[in-house]
Coordinates of C-alpha atoms and ligand atoms in Angstrom, one line a residue:
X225 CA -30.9 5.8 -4.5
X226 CA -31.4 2.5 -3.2
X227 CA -34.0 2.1 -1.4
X228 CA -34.3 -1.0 -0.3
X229 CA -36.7 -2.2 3.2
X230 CA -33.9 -2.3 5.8
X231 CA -30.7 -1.3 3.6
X232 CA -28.9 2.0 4.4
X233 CA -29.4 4.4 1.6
X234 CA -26.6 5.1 -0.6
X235 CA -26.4 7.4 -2.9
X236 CA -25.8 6.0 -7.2
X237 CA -25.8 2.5 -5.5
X238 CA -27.1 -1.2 -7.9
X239 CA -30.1 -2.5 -6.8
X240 CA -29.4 -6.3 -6.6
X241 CA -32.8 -6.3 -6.9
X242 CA -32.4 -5.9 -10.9
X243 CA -29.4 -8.5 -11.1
X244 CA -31.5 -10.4 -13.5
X245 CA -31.8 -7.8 -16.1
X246 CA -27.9 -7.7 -16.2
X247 CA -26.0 -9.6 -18.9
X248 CA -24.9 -13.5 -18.1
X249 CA -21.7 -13.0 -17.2
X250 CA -22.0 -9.7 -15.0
X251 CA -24.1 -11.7 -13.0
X252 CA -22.2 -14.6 -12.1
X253 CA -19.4 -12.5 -11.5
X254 CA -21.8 -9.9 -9.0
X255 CA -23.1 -13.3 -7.5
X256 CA -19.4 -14.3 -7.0
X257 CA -18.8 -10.9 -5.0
X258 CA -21.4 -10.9 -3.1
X259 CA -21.2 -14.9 -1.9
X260 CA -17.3 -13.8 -0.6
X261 CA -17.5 -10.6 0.1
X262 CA -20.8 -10.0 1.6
X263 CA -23.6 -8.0 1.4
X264 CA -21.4 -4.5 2.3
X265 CA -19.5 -4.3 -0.8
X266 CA -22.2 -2.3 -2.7
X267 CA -21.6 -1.2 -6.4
X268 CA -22.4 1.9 -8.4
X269 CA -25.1 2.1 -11.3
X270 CA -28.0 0.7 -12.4
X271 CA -25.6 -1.2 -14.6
X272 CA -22.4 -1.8 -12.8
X273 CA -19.4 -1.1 -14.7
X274 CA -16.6 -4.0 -14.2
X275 CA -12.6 -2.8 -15.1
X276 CA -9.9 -4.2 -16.4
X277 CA -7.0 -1.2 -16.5
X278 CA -6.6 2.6 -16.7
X279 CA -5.0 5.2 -18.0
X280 CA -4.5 9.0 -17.6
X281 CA -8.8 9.8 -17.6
X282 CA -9.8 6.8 -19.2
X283 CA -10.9 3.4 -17.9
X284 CA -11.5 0.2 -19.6
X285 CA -13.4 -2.5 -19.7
X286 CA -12.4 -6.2 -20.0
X287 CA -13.8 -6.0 -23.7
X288 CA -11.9 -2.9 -24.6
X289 CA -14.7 -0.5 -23.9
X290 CA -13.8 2.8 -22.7
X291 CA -14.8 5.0 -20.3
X292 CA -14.3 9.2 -19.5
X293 CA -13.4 9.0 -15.7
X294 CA -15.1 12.1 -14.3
X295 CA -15.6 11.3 -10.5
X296 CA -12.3 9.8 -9.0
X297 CA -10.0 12.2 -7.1
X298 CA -7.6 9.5 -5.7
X299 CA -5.6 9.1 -9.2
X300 CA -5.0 12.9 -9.0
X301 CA -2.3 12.9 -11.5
X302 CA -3.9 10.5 -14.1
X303 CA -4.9 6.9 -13.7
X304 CA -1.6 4.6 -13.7
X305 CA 0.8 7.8 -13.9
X306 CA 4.5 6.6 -15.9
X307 CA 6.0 8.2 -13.2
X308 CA 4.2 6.8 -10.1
X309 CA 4.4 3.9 -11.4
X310 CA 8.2 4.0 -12.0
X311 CA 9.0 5.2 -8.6
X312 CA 6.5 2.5 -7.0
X313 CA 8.5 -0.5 -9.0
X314 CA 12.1 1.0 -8.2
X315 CA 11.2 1.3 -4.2
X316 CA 9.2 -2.1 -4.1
X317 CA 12.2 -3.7 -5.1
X318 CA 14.9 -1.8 -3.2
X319 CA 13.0 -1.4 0.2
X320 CA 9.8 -1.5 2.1
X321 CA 9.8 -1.5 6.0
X322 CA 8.0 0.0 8.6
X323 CA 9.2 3.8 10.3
X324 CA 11.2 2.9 13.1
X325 CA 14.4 2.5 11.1
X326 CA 16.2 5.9 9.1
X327 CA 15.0 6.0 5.3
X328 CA 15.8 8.9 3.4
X329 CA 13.1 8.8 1.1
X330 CA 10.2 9.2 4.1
X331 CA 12.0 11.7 5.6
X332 CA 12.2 13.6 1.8
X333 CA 8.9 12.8 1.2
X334 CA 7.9 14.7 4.9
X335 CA 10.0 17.6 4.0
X336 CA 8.5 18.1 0.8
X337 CA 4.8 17.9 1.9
X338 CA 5.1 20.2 4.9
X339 CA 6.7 22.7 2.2
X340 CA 3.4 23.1 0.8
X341 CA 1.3 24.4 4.2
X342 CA 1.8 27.4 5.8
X343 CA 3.4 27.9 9.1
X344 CA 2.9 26.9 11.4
X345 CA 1.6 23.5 9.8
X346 CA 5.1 22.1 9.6
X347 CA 4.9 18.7 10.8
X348 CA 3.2 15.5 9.9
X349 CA 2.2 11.9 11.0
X350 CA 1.6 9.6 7.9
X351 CA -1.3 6.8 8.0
X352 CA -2.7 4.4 5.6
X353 CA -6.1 5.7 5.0
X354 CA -7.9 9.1 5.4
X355 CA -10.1 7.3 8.2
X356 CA -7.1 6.4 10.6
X357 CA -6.2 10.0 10.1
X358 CA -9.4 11.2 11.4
X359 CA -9.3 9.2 14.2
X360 CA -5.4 10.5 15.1
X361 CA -6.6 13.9 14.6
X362 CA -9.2 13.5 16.7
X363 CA -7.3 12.2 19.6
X364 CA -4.8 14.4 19.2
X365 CA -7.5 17.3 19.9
X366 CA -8.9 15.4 22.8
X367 CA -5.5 15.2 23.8
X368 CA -4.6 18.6 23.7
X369 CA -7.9 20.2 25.2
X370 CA -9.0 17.6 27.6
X371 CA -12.7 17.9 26.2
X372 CA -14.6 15.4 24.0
X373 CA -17.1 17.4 22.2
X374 CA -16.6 17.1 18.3
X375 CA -18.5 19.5 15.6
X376 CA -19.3 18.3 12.0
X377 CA -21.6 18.8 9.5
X378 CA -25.0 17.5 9.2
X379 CA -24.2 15.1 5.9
X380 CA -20.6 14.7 6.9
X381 CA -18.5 11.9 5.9
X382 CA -15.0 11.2 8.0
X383 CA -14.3 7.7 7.4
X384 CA -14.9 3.9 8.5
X385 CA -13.0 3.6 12.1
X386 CA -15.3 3.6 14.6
X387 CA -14.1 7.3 15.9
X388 CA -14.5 8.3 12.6
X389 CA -17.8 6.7 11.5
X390 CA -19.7 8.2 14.8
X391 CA -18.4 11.3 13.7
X392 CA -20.2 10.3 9.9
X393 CA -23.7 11.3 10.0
X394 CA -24.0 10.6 5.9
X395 CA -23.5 7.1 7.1
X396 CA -27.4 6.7 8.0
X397 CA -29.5 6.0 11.0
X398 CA -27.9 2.5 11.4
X399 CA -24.3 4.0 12.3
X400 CA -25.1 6.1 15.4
X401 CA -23.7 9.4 16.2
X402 CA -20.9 9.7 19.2
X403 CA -22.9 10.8 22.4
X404 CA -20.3 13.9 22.2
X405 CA -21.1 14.2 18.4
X406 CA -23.4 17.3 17.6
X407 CA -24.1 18.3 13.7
X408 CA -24.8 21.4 12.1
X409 CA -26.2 22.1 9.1
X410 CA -23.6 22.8 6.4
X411 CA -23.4 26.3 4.6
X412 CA -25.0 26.1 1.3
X413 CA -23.8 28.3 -1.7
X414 CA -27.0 28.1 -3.7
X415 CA -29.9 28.5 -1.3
X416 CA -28.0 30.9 2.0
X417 CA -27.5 34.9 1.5
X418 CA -23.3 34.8 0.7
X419 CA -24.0 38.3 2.6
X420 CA -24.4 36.3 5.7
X421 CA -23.2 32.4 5.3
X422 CA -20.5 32.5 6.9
X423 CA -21.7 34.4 10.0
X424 CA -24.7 32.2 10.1
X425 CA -23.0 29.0 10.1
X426 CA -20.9 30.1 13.2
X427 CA -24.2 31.1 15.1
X428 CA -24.9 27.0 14.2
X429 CA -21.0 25.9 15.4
X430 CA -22.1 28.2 18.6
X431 CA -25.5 26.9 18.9
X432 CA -24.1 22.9 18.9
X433 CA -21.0 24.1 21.4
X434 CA -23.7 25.5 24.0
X435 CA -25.5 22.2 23.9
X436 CA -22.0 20.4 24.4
X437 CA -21.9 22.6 27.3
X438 CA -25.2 21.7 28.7
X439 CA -24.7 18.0 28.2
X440 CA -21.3 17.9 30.5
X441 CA -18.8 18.1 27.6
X442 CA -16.6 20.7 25.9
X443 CA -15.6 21.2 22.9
X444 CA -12.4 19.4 21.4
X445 CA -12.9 20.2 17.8
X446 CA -14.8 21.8 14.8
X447 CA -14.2 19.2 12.0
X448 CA -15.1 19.7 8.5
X449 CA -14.3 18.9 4.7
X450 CA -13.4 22.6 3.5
X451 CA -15.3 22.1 0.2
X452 CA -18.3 20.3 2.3
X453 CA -18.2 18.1 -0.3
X454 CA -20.6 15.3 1.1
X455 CA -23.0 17.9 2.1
X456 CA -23.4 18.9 -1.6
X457 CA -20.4 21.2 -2.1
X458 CA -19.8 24.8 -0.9
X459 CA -17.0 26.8 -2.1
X460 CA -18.2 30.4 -2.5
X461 CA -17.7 33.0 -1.4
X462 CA -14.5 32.2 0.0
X463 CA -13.9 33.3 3.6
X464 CA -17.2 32.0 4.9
X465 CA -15.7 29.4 7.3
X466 CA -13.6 32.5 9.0
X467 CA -16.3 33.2 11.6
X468 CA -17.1 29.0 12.2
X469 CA -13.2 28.7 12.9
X470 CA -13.3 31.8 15.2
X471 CA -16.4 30.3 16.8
X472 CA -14.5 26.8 17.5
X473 CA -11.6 28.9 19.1
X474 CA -12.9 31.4 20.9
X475 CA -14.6 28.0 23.0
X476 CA -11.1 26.6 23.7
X477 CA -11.2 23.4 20.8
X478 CA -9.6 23.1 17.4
X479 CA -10.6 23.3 13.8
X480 CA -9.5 20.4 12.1
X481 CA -9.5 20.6 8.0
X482 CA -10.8 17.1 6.3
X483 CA -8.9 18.3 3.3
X484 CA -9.1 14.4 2.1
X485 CA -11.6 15.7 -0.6
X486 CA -10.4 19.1 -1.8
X487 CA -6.3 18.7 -1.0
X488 CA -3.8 18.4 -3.6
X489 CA -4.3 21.2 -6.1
X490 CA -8.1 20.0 -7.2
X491 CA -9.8 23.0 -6.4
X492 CA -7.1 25.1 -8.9
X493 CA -7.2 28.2 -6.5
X494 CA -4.5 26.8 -3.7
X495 CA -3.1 23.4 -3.1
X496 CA -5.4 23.2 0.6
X497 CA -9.0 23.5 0.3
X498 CA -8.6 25.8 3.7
X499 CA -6.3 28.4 2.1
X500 CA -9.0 29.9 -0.7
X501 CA -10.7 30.6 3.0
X502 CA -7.2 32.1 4.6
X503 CA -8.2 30.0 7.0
X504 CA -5.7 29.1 9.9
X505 CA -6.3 25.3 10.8
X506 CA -5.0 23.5 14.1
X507 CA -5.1 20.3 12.3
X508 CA -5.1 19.2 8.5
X509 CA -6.4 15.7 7.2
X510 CA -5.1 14.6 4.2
X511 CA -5.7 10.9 2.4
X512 CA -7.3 9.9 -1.2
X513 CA -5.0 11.6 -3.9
X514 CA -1.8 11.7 -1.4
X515 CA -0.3 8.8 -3.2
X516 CA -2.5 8.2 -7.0
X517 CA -4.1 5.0 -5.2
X518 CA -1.5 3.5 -3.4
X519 CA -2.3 3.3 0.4
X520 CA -0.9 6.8 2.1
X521 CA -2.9 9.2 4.2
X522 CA -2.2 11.7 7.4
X523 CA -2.3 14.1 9.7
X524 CA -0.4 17.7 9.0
X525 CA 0.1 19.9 12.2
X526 CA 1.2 22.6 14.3
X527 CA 4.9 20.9 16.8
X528 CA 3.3 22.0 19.7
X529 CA 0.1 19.2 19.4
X530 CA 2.4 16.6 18.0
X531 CA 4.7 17.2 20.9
X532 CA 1.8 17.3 23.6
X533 CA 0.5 13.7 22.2
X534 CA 3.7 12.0 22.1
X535 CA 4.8 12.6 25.6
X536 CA 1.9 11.0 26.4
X537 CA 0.9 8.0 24.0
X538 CA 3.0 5.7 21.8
X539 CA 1.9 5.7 18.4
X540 CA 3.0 3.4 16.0
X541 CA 1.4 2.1 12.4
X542 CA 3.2 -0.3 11.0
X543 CA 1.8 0.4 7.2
X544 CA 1.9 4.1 7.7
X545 CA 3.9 6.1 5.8
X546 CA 6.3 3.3 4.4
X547 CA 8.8 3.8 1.8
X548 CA 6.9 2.6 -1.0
X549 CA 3.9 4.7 -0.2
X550 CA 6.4 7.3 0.1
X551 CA 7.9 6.7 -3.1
X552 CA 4.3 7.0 -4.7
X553 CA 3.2 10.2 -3.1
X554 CA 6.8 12.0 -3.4
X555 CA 5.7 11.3 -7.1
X556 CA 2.5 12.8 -7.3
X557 CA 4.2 15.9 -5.8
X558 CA 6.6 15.9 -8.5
X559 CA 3.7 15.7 -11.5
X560 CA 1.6 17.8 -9.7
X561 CA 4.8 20.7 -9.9
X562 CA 5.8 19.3 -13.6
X563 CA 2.2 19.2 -15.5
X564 CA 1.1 22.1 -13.3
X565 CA -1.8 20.1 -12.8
X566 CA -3.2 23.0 -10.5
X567 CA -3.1 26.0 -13.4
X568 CA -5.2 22.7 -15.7
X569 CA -7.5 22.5 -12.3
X570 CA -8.5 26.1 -12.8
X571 CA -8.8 26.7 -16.5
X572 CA -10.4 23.3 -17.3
X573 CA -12.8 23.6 -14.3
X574 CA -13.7 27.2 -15.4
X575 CA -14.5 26.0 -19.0
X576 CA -16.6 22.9 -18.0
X577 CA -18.6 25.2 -15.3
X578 CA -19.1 27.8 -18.1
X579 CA -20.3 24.6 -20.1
X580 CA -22.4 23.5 -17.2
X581 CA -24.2 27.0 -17.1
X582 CA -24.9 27.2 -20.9
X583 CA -26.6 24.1 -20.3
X584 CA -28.5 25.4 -17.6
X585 CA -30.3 27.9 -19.9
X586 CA -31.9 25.4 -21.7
X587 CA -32.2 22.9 -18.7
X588 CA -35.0 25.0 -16.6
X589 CA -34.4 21.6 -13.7
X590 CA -30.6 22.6 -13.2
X591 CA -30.9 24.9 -10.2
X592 CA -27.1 25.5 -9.8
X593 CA -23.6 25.4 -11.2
X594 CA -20.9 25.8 -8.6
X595 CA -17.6 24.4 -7.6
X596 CA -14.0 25.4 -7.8
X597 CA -11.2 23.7 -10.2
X598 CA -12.3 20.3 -10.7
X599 CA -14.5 20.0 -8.1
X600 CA -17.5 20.6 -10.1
X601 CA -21.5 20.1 -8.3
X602 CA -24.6 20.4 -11.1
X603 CA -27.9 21.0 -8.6
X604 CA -31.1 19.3 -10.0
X605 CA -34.4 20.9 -8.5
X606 CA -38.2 20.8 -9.4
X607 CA -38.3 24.1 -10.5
X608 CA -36.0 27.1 -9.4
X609 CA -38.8 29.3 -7.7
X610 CA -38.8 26.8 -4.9
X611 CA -35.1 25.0 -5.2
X612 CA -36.7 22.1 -4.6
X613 CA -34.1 19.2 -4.7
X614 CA -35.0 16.5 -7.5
X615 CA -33.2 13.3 -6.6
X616 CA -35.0 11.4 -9.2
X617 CA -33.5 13.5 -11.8
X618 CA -29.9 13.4 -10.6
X619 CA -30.4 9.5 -10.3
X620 CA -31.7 9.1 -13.8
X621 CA -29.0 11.5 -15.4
X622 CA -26.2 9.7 -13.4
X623 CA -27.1 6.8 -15.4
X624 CA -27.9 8.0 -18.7
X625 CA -24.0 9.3 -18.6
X626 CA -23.1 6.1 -17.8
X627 CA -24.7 4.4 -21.0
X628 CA -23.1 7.1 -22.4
X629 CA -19.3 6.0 -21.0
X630 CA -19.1 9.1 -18.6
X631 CA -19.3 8.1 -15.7
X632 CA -20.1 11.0 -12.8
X633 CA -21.8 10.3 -9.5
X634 CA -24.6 12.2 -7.3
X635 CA -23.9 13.8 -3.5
X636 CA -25.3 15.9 -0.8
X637 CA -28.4 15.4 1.6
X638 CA -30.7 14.7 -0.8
X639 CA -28.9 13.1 -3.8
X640 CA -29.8 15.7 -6.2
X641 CA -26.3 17.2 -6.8
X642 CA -24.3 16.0 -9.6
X643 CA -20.5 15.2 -8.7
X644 CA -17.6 16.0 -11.5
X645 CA -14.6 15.1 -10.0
X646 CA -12.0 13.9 -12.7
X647 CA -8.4 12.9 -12.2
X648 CA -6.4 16.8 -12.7
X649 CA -4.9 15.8 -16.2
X650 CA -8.3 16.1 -17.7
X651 CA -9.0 18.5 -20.7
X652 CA -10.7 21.0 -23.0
X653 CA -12.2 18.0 -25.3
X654 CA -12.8 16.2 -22.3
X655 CA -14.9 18.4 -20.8
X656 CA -16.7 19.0 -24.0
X657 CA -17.3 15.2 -23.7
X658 CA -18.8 15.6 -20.6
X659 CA -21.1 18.7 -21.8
X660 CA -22.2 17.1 -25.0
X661 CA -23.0 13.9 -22.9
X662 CA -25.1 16.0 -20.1
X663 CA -26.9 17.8 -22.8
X664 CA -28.1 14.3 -24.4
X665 CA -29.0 12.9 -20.9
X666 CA -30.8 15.9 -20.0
X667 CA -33.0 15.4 -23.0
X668 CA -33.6 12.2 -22.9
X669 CA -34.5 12.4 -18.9
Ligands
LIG704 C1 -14.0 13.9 3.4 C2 -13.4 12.5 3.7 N1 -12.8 12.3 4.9 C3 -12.3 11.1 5.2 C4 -12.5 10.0 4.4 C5 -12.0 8.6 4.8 O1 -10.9 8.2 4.0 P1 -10.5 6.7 3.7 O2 -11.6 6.1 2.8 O3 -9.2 6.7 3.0 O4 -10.5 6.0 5.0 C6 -13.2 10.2 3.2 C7 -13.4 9.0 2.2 O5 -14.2 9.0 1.4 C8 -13.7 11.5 2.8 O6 -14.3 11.7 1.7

C-alpha cells in the first residue's frame, strides 16, 4: 500500500518515493510519465513492470522478458487474440462512424449480446467505458423511479465519471460520497454464517433504504458488482444476493448488476455473474472484457426502462458502440463460443483453487481460498483463530511474484486478499506456474 502523507491509498501501487533504487533507464522513463502525465497516473509494484507486446497470457518486456499475466480480465480471450485482431484491421479499414447511420455489423453485434441474457434483458445501449455505463444506468433508474437514493457496497468501485466516482467509496476519503449515496457493508464468504449471508446483507440494504427515507430521498437503485470483487470477492453460496434484490424491490428502486468484473464467461458457472445467483436484474453493466481492450462498454436492459428514458432525454455518444468496437467485441463472442473459454474458466479455476488450498496446509497465514472460474481471491490473515487481515503479507507476496514474472495483484478493504484474474485461455501448466511461484514467495515472506 502506499502510504504516502496526503496521497490516496491504493492498493499494489510504486512508491516514487523509491525511484532511486530503480534501474537508470526505468527512471528516466517514470520521470518522463510523471512530468506529462501528472501525478494521477500511478503504477503497480515495488518495481514497475514497463511492456512492449502481448500475447495469449503472456507479456513482454522491451528486452524479451516474459511475464505470466494472471490479473487482467479485459483481454478475456487472450492478449492480442488472431481473431480480434483480424476483425479490428478489416472494420478499421472498411468503416468507422458514429450510430446514427444503419450498420449491419452494430446491429449484429446487439443481437448477438442480448442472446446471451435472459428475458427480459433484451435490449442494450453501448458506451465506451464501464464508467459511462454506470452513470446511464444510474440515470436511467432515477429516471424510471423519480428517487435519488443509490445503494452500494462499502469498498465499491463504479468508475471515474463524477456520478459514478460518488458512488465509489474504494476511491478514499478525498472523493466524497453522493449526499444520496449510502454503503453497506459487503457479504463476506469467509468470515459471515453462509446460513444467514444473504438474509443479513438485505437487513443492511433495508437498514441504508430507511435512512434514505429519513434523509428526504427514496431509493432509485441497489447497485453492486455480483462477485463484489473490490470488496474482496464473494461468490458462495450462490443465492445470497436473492433477499438484497428482494429488499431493493420491495422499496420501489432497481437492482442494477456491475457485471464489468465478473461478465463474459470468467466466473466458468454462467456467462453473468448475476445468473450463478438466479438473480433477476433491472439493469446490467457490462465494460472491461466486452471488446479484448478495445474501447466498448454498456448498459443491457429490460424495453420498458429504455423506452421510459428516451421519451424523455436524447442520448447520444459519439464513440459508443462504433463499428470497430463492434467488430472487436462481436469477436470475442465468437472465441468465447469457439475455445469454450467458459468450460477452461471452470476446470482451470477449479485446479488452481485446489492448488491454492494445498498450499494453504502448509501456509498457516492463508486464511481463505475462494472464488469461482477464474476469479480466484487468496486471504492473508495473522493467524486463522482471529481472521485477522494481514496486508503486509499480501503486499510482500504480490511482489515476490512479480520478481518471480507472475504478476497478480491484492483487493478488498484491507489489501490482504490476493487477486488471480488471468485472461480465460489460461492453463493447467499455467496454473502450476502460478502455484509453484506462490509456494516460493510464501517462503521466502
Ligand atoms: C466493477 C467495476 N465497475 C465499473 C468500472 C469502470 O469501468 P471503466 O474503467 O471502463 O470506466 C470498473 C473498472 O475498474 C469496475 O471494476
Amino acid at each position: 500500500m502506499n502510504e504516502h502523507a496526503g496521497e490516496p491509498p491504493m492498493i499494489n501501487a510504486f512508491d516514487v518515493a523509491k525511484l532511486g533504487t530503480l534501474p537508470e533507464a526505468t527512471q528516466a522513463l517514470i520521470r518522463r510519465r510523471q512530468r506529462v502525465m501528472g501525478a494521477s497516473y500511478r503504477l503497480f509494484y515495488e518495481s514497475p513492470v514497463h511492456l512492449e507486446r502481448a500475447e495469449g497470457v503472456w507479456l513482454f518486456a522491451p528486452d524479451g522478458t516474459r511475464y505470466l499475466d494472471c490479473y487482467n480480465n479485459v483481454p478475456c480471450v487472450g492478449h492480442c487474440h488472431p481473431r480480434v485482431v483480424a476483425a479490428v484491421r478489416a472494420q478499421v479499414g472498411r468503416l468507422n462512424t458514429h450510430t446514427r447511420y444503419l450498420t449491419d455489423i452494430v446491429v449484429d453485434y446487439a443481437e448477438r449480446l442480448v442472446a446471451t441474457f435472459p428475458p427480459p434483458l433484451s435490449q442494450v445501449m453501448l458506451t465506451c467505458t464501464g464508467s459511462e455505463a454506470i452513470d446511464l444506468a444510474l440515470r436511467i433508474a432515477r429516471f424510471r423511479t423519480g428517487a435519488v437514493g443509490v445503494i452500494v457496497t462499502e469498498n465499491a468501485y463504479h468508475g471515474v465519471t463524477a456520478a459514478a466516482a460518488e458512488a465509489s467509496p474504494s476511491l478514499g476519503a478525498g472523493v466524497p460520497l453522493g449526499l444520496h449515496v449510502r454503503t453497506v457493508r459487503a457479504p463476506d464468504s469467509y468470515r459471515d454464517d453462509p446460513a444467514t449471508m444473504g438474509e443479513d446483507f438485505a437487513a443492511r440494504v433495508r437498514a441504508a433504504i430507511a435512512d434514505l427515507r429519513r434523509h428526504g430521498a427514496a431509493p432509485a437503485a441497489l447497485l453492486f458488482d455480483t462477485v463484489f470483487s473490490s470488496d474482496g470477492l464473494s461468490t458462495h453460496p450462490p443465492g445470497f444476493i436473492l433477499p438484497a434484490v428482494a429488499a431493493i424491490h420491495e422499496a420501489g428502486g432497481l437492482f442494477i448488476a456491475d457485471e464489468v468484473q465478473p461478465g463474459f464467461a470468467r466466473t466458468g458457472s454462467a456467462m453473468w455473474g448475476f445468473q450463478r445467483h438466479g438473480a433477476e436484474p433491472d439493469l446490467v453493466v457490462l465494460g472491461k472484457p466486452m471488446g479484448n481492450g478495445i474501447p466498448i462498454a454498456g448498459v443491457v436492459g429490460r424495453p420498458d426502462l429504455f423506452d421510459d428514458f428516451a421519451t424523455r432525454t436524447r442520448y447520444f455518444n459519439t464513440f459508443g458502440g462504433n463499428p470497430v468496437s463492434c467488430a472487436a467485441a462481436l469477436a470475442v463472442l465468437d472465441v468465447l463460443r469457439d475455445e469454450a473459454l467458459m468450460r477452461n474458466a471452470a476446470s482451470v479455476g477449479a485446479y488452481l483453487r485446489a492448488g491454492l488450498c494445498d498450499l494453504a496446509r502448509r501456509f498457516e497465514q492463508i486464511g481463505d481460498v475462494r472464488g469461482d472460474g477464474l476469479f480466484i481471491a487468496l486471504e492473508f490473515v495473522t493467524d486463522r483463530r482471529s481472521q485477522t487481515p494481514n496486508a503486509a503479507l499480501a503486499s510482500r507476496v504480490v511482489n515476490a511474484m512479480r520478481r518471480r514474472h507472475v504478476l497478480i495483484s491484492a483487493s478488498g478493504l484491507h489489501g490482504n486478499t490476493l487477486k488471480i484474474r488471468p485472461p480465460l485461455p489460461f492453463g493447467i501448466p499455467h496454473a502450476e506456474l502460478v502455484i509453484e511461484a506462490l509456494a516460493a514467495s510464501l517462503e521466502e515472506s
